[in-house]
Short mmCIF file of C-alpha atoms and ligand atoms in Angstrom, two decimals:
data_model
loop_
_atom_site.label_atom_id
_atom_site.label_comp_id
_atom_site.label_asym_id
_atom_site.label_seq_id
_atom_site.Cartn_x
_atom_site.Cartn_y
_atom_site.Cartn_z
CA UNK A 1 100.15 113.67 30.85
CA UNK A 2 98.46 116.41 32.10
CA UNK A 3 97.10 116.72 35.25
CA UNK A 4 94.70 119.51 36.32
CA UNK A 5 94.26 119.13 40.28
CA UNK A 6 95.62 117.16 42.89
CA UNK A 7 92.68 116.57 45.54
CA UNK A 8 94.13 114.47 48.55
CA UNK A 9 92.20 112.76 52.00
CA UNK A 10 93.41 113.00 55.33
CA UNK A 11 92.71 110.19 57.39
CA UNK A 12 91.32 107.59 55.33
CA UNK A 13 92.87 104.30 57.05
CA UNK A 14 91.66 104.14 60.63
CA UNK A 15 95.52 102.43 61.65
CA UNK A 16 96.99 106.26 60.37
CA UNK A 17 94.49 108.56 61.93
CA UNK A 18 95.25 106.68 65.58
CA UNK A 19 99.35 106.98 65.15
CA UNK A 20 98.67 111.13 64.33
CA UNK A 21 96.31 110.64 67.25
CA UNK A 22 93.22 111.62 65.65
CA UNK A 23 89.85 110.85 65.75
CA UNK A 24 88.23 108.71 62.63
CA UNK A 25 86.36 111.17 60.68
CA UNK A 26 82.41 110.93 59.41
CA UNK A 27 83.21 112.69 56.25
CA UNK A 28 86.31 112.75 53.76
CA UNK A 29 88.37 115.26 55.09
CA UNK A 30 90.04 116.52 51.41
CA UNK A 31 92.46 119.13 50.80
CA UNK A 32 94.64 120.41 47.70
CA UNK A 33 98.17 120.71 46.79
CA UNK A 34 99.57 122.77 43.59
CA UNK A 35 100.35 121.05 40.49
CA UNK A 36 103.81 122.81 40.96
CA UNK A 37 104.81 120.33 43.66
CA UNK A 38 104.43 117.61 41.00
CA UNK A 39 107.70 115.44 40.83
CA UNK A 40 108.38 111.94 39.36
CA UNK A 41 109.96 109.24 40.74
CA UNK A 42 112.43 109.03 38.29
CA UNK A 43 115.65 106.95 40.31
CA UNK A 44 117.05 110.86 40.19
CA UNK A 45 117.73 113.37 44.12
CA UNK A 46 115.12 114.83 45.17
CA UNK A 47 115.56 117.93 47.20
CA UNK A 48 113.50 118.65 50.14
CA UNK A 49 112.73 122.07 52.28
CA UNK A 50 115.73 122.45 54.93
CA UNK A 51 115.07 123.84 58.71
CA UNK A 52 111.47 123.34 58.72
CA UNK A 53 111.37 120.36 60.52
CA UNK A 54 110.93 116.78 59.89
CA UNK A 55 109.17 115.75 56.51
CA UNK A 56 107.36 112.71 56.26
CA UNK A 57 106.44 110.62 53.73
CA UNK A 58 102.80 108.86 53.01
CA UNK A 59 102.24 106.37 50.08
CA UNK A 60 99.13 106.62 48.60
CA UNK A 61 97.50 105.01 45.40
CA UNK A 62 96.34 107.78 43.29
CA UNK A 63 93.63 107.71 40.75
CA UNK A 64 93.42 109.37 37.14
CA UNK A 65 89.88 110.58 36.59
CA UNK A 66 89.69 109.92 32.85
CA UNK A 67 86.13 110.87 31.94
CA UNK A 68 83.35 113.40 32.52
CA UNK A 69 81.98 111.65 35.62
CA UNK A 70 78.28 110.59 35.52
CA UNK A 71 75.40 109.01 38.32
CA UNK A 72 74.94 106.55 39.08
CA UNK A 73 78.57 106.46 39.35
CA UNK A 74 80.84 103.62 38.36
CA UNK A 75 84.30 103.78 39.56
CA UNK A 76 85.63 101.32 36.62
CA UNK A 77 84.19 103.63 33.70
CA UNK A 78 85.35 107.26 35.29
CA UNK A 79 89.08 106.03 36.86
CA UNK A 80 91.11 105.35 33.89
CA UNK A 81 94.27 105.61 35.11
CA UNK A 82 96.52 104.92 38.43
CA UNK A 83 99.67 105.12 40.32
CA UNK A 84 101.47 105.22 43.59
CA UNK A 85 102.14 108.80 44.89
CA UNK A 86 104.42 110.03 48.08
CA UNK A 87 101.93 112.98 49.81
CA UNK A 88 105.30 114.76 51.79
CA UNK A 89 104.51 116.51 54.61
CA UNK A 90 106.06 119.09 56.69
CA UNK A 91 104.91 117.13 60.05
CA UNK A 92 106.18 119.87 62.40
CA UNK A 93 104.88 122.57 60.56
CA UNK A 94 101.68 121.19 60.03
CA UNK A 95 101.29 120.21 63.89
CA UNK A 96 101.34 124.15 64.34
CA UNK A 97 99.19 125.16 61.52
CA UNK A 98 96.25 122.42 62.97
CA UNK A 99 96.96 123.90 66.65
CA UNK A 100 96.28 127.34 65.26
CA UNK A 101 93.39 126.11 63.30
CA UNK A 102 95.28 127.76 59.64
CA UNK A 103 95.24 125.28 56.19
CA UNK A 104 97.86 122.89 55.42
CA UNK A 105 98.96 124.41 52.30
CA UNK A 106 102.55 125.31 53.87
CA UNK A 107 102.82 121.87 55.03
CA UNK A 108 101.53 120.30 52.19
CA UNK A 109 102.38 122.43 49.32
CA UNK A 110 106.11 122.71 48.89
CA UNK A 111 107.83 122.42 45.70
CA UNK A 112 108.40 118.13 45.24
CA UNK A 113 105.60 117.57 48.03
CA UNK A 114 103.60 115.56 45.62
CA UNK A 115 105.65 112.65 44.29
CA UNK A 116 104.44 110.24 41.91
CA UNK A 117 105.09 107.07 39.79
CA UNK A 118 104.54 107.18 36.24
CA UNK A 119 100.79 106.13 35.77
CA UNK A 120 99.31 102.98 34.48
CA UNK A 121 95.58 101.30 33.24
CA UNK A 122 93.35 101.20 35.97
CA UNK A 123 92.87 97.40 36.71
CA UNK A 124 89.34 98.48 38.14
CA UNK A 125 88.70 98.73 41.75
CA UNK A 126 88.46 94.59 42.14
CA UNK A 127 91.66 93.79 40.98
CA UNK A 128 93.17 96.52 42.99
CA UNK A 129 92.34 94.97 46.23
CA UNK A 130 93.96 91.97 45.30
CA UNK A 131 97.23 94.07 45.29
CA UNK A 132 98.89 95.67 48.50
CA UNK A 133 101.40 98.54 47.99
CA UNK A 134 104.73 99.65 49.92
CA UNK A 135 106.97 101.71 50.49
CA UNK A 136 110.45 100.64 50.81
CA UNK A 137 112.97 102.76 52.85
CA UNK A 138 116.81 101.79 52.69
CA UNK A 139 115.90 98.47 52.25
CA UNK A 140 112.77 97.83 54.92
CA UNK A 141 109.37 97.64 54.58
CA UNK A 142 107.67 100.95 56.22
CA UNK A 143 104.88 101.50 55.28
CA UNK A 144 102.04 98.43 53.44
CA UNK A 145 98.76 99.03 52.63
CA UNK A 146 95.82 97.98 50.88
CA UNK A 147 92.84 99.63 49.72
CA UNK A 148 90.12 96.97 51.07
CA UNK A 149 91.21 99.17 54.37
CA UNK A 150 89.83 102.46 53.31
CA UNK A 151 87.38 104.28 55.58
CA UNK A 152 85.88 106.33 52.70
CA UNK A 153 86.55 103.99 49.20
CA UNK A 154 87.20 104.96 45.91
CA UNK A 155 83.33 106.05 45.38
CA UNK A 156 83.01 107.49 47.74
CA UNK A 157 85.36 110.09 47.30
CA UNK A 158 84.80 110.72 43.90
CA UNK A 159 81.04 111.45 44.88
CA UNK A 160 81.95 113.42 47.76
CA UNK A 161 84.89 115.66 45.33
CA UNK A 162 82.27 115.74 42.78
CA UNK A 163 79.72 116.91 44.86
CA UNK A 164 81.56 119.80 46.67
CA UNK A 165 84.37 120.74 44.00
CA UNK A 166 83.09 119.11 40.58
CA UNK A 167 85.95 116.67 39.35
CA UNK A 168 87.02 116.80 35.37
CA UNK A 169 89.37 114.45 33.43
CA UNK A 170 92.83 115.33 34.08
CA UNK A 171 92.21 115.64 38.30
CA UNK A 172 93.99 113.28 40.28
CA UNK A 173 93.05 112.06 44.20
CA UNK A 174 95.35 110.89 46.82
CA UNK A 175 93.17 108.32 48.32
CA UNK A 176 94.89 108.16 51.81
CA UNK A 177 97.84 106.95 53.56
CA UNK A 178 98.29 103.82 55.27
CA UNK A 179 99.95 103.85 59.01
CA UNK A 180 103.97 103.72 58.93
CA UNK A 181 104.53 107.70 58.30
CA UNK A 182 107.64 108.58 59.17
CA UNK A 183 110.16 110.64 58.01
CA UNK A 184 112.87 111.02 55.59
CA UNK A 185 116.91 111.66 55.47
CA UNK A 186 119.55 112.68 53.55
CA UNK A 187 120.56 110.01 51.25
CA UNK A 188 117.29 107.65 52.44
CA UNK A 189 116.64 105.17 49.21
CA UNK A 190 113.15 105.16 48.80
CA UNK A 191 110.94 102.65 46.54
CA UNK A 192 107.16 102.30 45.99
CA UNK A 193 106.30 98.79 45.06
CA UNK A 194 102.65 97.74 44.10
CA UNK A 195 102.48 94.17 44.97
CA UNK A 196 105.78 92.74 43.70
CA UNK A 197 106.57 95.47 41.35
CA UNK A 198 108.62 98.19 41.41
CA UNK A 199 107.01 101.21 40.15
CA UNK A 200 109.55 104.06 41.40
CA UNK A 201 112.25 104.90 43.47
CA UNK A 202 114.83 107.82 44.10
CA UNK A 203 117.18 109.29 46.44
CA UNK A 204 116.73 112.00 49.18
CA UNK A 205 119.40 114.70 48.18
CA UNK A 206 121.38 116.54 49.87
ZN1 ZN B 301 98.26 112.02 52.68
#
């Protein structure tokens, strides 16, 4: 499946922006990563950037756009596909990009930064807030979410990314992590579970 670009929100669960200590933004606050950071949970090793500090992970449920979008907008008819996605960050090297004010792309961008499960139909937005997701790290729940806790909700992002950076089928959106970031080790199992199924795991190689 090809996907054309990644668009991703910062902040979008109120619980996350407090543990980062940030303020809850007014306004999606969206950034890119490059389609070349694109890896699949596959049960493979995964290798990480070494020496740059700790890397965290953030679950996410990601949307396929599937259609030319249209007003008035409805979510159902435009999202045609879905999965769970890992948005790794360089956390220490992103603390010193946002002290000097630069873009997270360093942070943000590295090669297996954007992780996801293989995709499947969009349930539409109803059914998805009957499901929560998690992520599973060496056996404990870290991180749980659900999307009824969105600040800015499915809609609303795809008006806002439609508005400021058109959105095409073939673009995907992070939609925001849930609180629980934390980072990752050598050898750390890690599974993404939506509701009671599995939908991928791997390894953290060496
Ligand atoms: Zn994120």
């Amino acid at each position: 499946m090809e996907i054309k670009n990644i668009f991703c929100v910062g902040r979008n669960y109120v619980k996350h922006a407090r543990e980062l200590g940030n303020d809850v933004p007014d306004k999606p606050m969206i950034f890119t990563k490059p389609t070349n950071s694109i890896i699949y949970a596959d049960n493979q090793q995964i290798k990480f950037p070494r020496h740059q500090g700790e890397i965290h992970y953030e679950i996410e449920v990601v949307l396929y756009i599937g259609k030319e979008v249209t007003r008035p907008l409805q979510v159902d008819n435009i999202v045609t596909k879905m999965a769970l996605g890992i948005d790794f960050t360089l956390r220490d090297v992103q603390s010193a990009l946002k002290e000097k004010g630069h873009p997270w792309l360093l942070a943000k961008g590295f090669k297996n930064a954007t992780l996801l499960t293989n995709f499947w139909d969009f349930p539409g937005q109803t059914a998805c807030e009957q499901e929560d997701f998690s992520l599973i790290k060496n056996a404990r729940i870290v991180q749980q979410g659900n999307i009824k806790s969105l600040i800015f909700n499915f809609q609303n992002l795809i008006e806002y990314i439609d508005d400021h950076f058109g959105l095409t089928p073939g673009d995907i959106i992070f939609t925001g992590t849930p609180e629980g970031v934390g980072p990752i080790t050598d050898k750390d199992e890690l599974k993404l579970f939506w509701n009671e199924e599995l939908k991928g795991s791997f390894q953290v190689g060496k």
